[in-house]
Coordinates of C-alpha atoms in Angstrom, one line a residue:
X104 CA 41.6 -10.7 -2.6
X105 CA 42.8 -8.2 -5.4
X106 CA 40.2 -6.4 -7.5
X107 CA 40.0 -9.4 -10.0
X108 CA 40.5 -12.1 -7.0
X109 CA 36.7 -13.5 -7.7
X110 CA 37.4 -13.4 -11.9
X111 CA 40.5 -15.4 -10.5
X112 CA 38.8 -17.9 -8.1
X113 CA 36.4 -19.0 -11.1
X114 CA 39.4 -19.5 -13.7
X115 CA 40.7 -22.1 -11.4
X116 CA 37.8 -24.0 -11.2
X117 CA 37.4 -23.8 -14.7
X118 CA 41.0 -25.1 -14.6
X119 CA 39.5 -28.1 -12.9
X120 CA 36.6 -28.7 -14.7
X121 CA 37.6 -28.4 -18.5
X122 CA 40.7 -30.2 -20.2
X123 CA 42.0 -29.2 -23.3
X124 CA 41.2 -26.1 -25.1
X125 CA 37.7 -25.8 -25.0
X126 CA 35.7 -28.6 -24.0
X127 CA 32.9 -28.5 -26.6
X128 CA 32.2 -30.7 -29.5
X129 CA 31.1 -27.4 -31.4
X130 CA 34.6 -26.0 -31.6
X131 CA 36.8 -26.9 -34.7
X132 CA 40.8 -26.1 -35.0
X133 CA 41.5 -23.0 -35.1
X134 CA 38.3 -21.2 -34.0
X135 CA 40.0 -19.3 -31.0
X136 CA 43.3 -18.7 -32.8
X137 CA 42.5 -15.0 -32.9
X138 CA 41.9 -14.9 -29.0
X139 CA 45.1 -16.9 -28.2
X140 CA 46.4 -14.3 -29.3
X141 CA 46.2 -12.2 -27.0
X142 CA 45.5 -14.4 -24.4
X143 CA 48.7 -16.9 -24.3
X144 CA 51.6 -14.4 -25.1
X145 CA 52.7 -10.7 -23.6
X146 CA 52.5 -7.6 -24.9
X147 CA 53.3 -4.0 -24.7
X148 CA 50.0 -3.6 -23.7
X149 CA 49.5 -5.9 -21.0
X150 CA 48.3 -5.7 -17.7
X151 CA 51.1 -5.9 -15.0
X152 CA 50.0 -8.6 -13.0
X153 CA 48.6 -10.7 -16.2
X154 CA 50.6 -13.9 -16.7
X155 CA 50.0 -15.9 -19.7
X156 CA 48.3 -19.0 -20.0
X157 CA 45.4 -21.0 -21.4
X158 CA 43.4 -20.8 -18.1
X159 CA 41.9 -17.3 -19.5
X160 CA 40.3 -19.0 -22.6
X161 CA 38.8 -21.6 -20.5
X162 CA 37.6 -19.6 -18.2
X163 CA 35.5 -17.2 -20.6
X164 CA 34.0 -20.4 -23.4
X165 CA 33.2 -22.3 -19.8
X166 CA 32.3 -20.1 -16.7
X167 CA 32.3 -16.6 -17.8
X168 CA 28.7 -15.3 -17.0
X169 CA 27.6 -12.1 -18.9
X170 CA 24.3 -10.4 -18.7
X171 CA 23.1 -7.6 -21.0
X172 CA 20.3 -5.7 -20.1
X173 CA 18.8 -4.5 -22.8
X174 CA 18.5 -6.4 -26.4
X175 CA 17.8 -3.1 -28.8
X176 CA 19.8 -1.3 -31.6
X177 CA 23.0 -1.2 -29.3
X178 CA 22.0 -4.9 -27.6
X179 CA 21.9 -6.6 -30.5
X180 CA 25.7 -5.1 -31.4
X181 CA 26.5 -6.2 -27.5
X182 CA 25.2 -9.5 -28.1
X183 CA 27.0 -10.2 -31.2
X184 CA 30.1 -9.2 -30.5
X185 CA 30.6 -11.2 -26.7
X186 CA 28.8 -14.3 -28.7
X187 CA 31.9 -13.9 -31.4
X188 CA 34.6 -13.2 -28.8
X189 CA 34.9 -16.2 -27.2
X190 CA 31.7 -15.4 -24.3
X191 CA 28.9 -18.5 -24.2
X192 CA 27.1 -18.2 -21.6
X193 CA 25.6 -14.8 -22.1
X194 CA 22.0 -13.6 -20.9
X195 CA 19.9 -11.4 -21.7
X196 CA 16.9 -9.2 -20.6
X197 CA 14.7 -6.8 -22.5
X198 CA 10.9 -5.7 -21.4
X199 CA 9.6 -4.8 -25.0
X200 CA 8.7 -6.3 -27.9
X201 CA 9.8 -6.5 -31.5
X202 CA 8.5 -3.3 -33.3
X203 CA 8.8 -2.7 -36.9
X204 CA 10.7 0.7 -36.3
X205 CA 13.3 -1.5 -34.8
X206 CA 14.1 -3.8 -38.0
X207 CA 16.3 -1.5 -39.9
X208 CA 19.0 -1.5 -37.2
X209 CA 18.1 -4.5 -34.7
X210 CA 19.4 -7.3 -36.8
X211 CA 18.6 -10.2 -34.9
X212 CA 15.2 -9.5 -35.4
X213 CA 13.2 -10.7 -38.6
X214 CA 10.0 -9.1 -40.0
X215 CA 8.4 -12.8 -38.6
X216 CA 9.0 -11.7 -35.1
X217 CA 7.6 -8.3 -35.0
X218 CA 5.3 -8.4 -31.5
X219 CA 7.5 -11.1 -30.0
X220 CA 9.7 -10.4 -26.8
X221 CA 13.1 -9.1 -27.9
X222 CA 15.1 -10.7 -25.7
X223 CA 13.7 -14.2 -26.6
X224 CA 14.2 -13.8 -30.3
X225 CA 18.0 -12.3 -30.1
X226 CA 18.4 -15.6 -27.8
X227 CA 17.4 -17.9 -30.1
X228 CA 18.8 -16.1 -32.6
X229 CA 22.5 -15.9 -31.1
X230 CA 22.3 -19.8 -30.3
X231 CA 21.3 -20.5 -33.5
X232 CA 24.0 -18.3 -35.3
X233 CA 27.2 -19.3 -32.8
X234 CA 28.1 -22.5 -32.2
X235 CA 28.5 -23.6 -28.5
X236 CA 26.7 -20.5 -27.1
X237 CA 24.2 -20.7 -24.4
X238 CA 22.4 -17.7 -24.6
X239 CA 19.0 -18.0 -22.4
X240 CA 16.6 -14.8 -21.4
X241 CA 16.5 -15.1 -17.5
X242 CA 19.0 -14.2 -15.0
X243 CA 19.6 -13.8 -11.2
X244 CA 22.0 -11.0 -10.6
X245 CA 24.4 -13.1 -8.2
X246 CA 25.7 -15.9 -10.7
X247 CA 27.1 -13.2 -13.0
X248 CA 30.6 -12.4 -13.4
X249 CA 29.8 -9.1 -15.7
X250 CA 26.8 -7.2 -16.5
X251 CA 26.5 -5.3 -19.6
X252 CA 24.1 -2.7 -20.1
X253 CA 22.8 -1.6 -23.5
X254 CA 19.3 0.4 -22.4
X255 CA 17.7 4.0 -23.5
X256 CA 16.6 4.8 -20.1
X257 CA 18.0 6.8 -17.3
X258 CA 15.7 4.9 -14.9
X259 CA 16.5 1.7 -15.4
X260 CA 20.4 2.2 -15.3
X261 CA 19.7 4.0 -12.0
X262 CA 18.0 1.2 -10.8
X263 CA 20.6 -1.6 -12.1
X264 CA 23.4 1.0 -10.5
X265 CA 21.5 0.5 -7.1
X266 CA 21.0 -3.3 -7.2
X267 CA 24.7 -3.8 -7.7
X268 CA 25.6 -1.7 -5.0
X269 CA 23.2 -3.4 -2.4
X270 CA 24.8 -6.5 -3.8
X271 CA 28.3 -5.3 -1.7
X272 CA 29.7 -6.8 1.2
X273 CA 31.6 -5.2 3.5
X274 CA 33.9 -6.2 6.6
X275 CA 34.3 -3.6 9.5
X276 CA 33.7 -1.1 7.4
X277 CA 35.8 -2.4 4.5
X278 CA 34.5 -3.3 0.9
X279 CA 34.9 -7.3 0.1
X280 CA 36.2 -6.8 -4.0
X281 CA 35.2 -10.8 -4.4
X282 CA 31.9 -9.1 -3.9
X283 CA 32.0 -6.5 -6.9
X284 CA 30.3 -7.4 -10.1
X285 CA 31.7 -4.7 -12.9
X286 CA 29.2 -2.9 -15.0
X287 CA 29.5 -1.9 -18.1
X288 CA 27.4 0.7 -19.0
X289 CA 26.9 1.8 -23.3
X290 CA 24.5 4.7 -24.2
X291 CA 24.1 6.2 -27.8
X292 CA 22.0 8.9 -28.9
X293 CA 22.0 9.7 -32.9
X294 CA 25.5 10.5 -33.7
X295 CA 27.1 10.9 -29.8
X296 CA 27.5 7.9 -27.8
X297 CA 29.5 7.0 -24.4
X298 CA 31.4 3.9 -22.9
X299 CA 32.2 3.4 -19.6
X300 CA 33.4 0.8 -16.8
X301 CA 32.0 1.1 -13.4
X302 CA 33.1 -0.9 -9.9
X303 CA 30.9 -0.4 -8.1
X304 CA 31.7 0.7 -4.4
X305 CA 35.2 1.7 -6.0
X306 CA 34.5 4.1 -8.9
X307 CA 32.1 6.5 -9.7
X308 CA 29.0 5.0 -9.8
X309 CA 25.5 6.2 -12.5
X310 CA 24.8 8.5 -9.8
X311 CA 27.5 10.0 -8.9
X312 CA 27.6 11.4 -12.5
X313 CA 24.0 12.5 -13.1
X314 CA 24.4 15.3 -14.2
X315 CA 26.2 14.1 -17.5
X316 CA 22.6 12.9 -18.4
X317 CA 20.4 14.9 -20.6
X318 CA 17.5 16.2 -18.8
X319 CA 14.4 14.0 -20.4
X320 CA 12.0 17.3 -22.0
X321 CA 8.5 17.9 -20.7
X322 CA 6.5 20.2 -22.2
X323 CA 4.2 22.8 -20.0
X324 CA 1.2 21.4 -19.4
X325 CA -0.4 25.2 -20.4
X326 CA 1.3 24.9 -23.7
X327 CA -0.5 21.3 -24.0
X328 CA -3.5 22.1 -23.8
X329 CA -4.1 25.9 -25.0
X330 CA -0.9 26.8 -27.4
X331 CA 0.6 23.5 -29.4
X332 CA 3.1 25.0 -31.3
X333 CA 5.7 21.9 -32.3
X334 CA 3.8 18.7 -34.2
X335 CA 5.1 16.9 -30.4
X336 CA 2.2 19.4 -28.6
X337 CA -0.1 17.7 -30.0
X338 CA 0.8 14.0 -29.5
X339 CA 1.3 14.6 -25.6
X340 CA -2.3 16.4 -25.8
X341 CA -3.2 13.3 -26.5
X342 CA -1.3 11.1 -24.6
X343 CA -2.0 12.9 -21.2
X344 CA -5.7 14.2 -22.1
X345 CA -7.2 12.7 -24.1
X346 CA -6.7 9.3 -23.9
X347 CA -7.7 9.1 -19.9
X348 CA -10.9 11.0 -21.0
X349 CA -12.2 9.0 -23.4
X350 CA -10.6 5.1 -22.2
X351 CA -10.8 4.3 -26.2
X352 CA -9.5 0.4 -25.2
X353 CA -11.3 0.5 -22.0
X354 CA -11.8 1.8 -18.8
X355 CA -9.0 -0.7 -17.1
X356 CA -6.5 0.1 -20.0
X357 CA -3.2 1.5 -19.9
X358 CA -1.6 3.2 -23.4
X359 CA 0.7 0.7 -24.6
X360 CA 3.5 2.4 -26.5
X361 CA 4.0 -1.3 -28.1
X362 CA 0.6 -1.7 -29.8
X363 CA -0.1 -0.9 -32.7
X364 CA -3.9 -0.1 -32.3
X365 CA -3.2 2.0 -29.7
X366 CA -0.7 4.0 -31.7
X367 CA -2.4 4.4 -34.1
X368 CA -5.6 6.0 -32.3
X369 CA -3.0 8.6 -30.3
X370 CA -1.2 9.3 -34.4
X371 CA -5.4 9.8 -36.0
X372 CA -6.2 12.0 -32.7
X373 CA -3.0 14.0 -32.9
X374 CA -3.5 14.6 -36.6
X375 CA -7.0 16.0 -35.3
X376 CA -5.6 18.0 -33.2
X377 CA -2.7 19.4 -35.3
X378 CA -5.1 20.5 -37.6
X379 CA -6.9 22.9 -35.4
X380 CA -4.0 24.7 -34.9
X381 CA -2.4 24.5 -38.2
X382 CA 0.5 22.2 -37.2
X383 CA 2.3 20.1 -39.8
X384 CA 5.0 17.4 -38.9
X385 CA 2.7 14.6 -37.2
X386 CA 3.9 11.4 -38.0
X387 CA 2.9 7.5 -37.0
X388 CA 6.8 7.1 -36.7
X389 CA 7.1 10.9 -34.3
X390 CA 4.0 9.6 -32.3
X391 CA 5.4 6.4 -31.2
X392 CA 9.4 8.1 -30.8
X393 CA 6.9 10.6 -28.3
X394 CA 5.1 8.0 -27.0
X395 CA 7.6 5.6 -25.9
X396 CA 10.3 8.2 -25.3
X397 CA 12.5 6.5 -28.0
X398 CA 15.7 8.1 -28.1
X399 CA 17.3 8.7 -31.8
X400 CA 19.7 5.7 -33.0
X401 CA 22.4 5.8 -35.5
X402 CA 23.4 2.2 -36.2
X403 CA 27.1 3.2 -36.5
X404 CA 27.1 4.7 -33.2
X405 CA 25.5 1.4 -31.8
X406 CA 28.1 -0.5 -33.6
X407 CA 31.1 2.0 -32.3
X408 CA 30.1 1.9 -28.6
X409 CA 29.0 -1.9 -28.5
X410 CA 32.5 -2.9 -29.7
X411 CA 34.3 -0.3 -26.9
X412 CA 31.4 -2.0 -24.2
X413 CA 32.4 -5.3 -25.9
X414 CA 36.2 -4.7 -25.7
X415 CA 36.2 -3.8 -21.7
X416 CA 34.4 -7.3 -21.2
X417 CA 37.0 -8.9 -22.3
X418 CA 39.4 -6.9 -20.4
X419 CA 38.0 -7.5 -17.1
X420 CA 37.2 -10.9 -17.7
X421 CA 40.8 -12.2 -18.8
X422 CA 42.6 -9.9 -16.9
X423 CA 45.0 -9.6 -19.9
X424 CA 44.7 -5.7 -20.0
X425 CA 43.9 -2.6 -18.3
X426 CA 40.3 -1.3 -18.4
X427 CA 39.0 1.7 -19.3
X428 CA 39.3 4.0 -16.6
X429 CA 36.8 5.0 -16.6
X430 CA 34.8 7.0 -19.0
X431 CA 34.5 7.5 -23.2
X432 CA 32.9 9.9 -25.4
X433 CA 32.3 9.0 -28.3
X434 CA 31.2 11.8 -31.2
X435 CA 30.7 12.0 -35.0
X436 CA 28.4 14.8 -36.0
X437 CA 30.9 16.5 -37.8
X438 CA 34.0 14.3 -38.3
X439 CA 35.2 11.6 -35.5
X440 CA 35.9 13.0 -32.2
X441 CA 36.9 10.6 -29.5
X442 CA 38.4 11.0 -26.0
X443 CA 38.1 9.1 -22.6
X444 CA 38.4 10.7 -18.7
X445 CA 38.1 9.4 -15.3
X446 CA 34.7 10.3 -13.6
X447 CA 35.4 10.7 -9.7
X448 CA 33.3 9.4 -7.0
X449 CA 31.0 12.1 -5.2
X450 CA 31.5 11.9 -1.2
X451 CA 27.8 12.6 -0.9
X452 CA 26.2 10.6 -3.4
X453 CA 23.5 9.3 -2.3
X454 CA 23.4 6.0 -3.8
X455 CA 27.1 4.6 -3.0
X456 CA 28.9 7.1 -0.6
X457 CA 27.4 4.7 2.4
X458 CA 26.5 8.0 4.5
X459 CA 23.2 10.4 4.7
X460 CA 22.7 13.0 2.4
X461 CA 22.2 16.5 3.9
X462 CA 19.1 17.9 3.7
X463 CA 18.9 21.6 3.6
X464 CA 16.2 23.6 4.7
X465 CA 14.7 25.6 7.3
X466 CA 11.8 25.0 9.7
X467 CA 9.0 26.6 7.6
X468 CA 9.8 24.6 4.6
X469 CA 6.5 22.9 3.8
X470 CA 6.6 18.9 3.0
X471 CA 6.1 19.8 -0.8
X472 CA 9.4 22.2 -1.0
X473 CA 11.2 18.9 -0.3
X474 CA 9.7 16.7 -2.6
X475 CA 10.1 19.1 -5.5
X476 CA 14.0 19.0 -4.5
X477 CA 14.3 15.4 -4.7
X478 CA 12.9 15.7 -8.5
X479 CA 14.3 18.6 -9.3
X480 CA 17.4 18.6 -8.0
X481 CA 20.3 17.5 -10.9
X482 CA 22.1 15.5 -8.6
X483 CA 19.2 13.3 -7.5
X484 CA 16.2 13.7 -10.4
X485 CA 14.1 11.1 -8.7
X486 CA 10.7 10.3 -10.3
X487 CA 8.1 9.6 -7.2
X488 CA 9.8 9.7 -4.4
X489 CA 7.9 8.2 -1.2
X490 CA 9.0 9.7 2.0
X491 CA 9.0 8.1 5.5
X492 CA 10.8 8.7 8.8
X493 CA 10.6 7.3 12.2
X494 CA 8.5 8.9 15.3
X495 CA 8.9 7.4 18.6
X496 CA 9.8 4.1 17.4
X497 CA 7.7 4.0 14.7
X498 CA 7.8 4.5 11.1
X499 CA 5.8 7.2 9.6
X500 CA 4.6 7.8 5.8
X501 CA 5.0 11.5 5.3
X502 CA 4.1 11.0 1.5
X503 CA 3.6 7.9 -1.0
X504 CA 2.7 8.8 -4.4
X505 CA 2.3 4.8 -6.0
X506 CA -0.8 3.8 -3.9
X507 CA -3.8 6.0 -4.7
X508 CA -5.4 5.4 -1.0
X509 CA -2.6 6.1 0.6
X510 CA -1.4 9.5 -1.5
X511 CA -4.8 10.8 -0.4
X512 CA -4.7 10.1 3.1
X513 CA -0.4 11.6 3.0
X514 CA -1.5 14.5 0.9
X515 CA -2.6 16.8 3.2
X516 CA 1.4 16.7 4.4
X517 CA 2.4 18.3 1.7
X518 CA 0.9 21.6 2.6
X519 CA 2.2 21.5 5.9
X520 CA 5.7 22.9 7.5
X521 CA 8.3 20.7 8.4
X522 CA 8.0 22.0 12.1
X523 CA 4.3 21.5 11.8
X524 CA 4.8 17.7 11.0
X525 CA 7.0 16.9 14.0
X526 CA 10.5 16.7 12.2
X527 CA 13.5 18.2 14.1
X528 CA 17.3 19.2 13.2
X529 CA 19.6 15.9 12.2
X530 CA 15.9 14.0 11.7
X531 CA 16.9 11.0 8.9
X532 CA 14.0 10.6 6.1
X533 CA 13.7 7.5 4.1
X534 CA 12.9 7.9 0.6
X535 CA 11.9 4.9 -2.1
X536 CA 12.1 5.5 -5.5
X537 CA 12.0 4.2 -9.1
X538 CA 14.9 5.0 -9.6
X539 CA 16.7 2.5 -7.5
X540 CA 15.9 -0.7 -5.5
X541 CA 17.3 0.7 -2.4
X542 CA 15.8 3.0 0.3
X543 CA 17.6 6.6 0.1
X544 CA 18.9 7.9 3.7
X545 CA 18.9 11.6 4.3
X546 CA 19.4 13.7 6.8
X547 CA 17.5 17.2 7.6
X548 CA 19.7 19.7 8.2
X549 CA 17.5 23.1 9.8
X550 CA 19.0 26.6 8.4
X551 CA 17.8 29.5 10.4

């Protein structure tokens, strides 16, 4: 198979199954003239193996499968534009719900549906607006043909990055391309934004760019608690502080960055606290952007980069054109600067390079010296990693952070030297993380 043999395999059946142009009762003459267009004639553009027919047109109103993770400012732009270009049967998944902060760029979302799951009311609202579209809120990665990601979080791409990679086959060695499903991957931030197109097992992969990412800011915990200079000193004070102290909800209950209540108590205690110091700038609107982590939007960045993310769908899933290859930056602070370069894959990456990472470190390297590496490090910024190995046959938990019994029975590890804890030259470690759903294989590597 080519790299488009399993788009190919599903445009034949959808051959089989559908006559005429479309198949649906919703459709009226005309309504996919501007597709045809590019779909049942050559052009000076056109892929070199892309012959023209009607099968391509059939194949995206009728068997197409996209999912877009993600349903926010630059999901709702995703969701529009596949819904208009011809895409039906398109899913959706978002974990929030509908804030008011999101109406005045989300517009699939009404001032009605403010605490309602996003991705169920830009489902119902896509079905209701296009005719013919199927447009549900659950998924299983495997029936999808495309996946589209539209999502403000590091983590979770990370994480989608890794399921699509354990989702390859390989034969002696050799990566089965009917087993690739393409990624699309949108990110926006104010006025900068990025596109790209990612085949995974083929091109560079989240990972193996990393270090594009903006490091997410922390602030010193010292500066926290004893110097707040910036109004966002105070909020975290709260956030990490004082909320565990005094349990306002509850001893059992988490700060939800999607409630208003609680919100509101972190905005009143911050305004407390930026008063002591003589800090002005504390806002409900900064609390919850610190809070939740929310990333500045620009709607005309969402719509810029939704349309390129749109745009590549339809590439890969008619075949009719070349895709991106591989990576766009898109930038309007001052003026409209554009331009596009190919990210390389990274031999040692540790999420799709199918080898070990090294390790490097000597003997006398305590447990901890590692872990801060594997969060520290640029190239892998992991989040809480768990580390494991095998001793004699049997697996060992070195240290697991997640389950409070066990980090205090592993912590005493982290004090103690690598020598000390049994591990020898060309050892492999397992790490688990949240950033991906795959265990991490590295390899210790002693320096003298």
């Amino acid at each position: 198979l080519t790299l488009g043999g399993r788009l190919t395999l599903a445009r034949r059946k959808a051959k089989m199954l559908v006559d005429g142009d479309a198949g649906s009762t919703s459709d009226w003459d005309d309504r996919w003239n501007h597709i045809k267009k590019f779909l049942e004639r050559s052009g000076p553009f056109m892929h070199p193996d892309f012959e023209p027919s009607t099968e391509s047109l059939q194949f995206m109103l009728e068997t197409c499968k996209i999912l877009v993770i993600g349903a926010g400012g630059l999901g709702c732009e995703l969701l529009k534009n596949l819904a208009l270009s011809g895409f039906r049967n398109i899913h959706v998944v978002d974990m929030d719900n509908i804030d008011v902060s999101n109406l005045n760029r989300q517009f699939l979302f009404r001032a009605k549906d403010v605490g309602r799951p996003k991705a169920d009311v830009a489902a119902d609202f896509i079905n209701s607006r296009v005719p013919g579209c199927f447009c549900p809120s659950f998924y299983l990665y495997l029936e999808f043909h495309i996946i589209v990601c539209g999502l403000d979080s590091i983590v979770a791409r990370r994480w989608m990055n890794g399921m699509l990679l354990s989702l390859l086959v390989y034969e002696d060695g050799v990566l089965d391309p009917s087993s690739i499903i393409p990624l699309i991957d949108g990110g926006t931030e104010g006025f900068k934004g990025n596109a790209r197109v990612i085949l995974p097992g083929m091109t560079a992969c989240i990972d193996c760019t990393l270090e594009l990412y903006p490091p997410q800011i922390n602030f010193p915990m010292c500066t926290i608690a004893s110097m707040p200079r910036l109004p966002e000193h105070c909020i975290e004070y709260v956030r990490i502080l004082q909320w565990p102290k005094e349990m306002p909800f509850g001893d059992d209950m988490a700060l939800d960055g999607d409630d208003p209540e609680h919100i509101q108590w972190v905005y009143q205690k911050s305004l407390e606290r930026a008063a002591e110091f003589s800090i002005t700038g504390v806002t409900y609107r900064l609390t919850q952007g610190v809070v939740k982590r929310i990333i500045p939007a620009v709607a005309s960045t969402n719509a810029a980069i939704a349309a390129a993310c749109a745009t590549e769908v339809f590439k890969i899933a008619s075949s009719a054109y070349l895709p991106l290859n591989n990576y766009m930056v898109f930038n309007d602070v001052d003026g409209l600067y554009t331009y596009t370069f190919e990210a390389e894959r990274k031999e040692n990456c540790s999420a799709c390079s199918q080898v070990p990472s090294d390790l490097h470190f000597s003997p006398s390297s305590k447990l901890q010296e590692v872990l801060d590496y594997l969060t520290e490090s640029t190239s892998l910024q992991m989040k809480s990693p768990a580390i494991t190995t095998t001793m004699d046959g049997k697996n060992k938990t070195l240290y697991l952070q997640s389950v409070a019994s066990i980090e205090q029975r592993t912590r005493p590890n982290l004090t103690k030297t690598l020598n000390e804890l049994g591990l020898a030259d060309g050892q492999e470690l397992a790490v688990a993380d949240v950033t991906t759903p795959q265990t991490v294989l590295f390899k210790l590597c002693f320096t003298s």
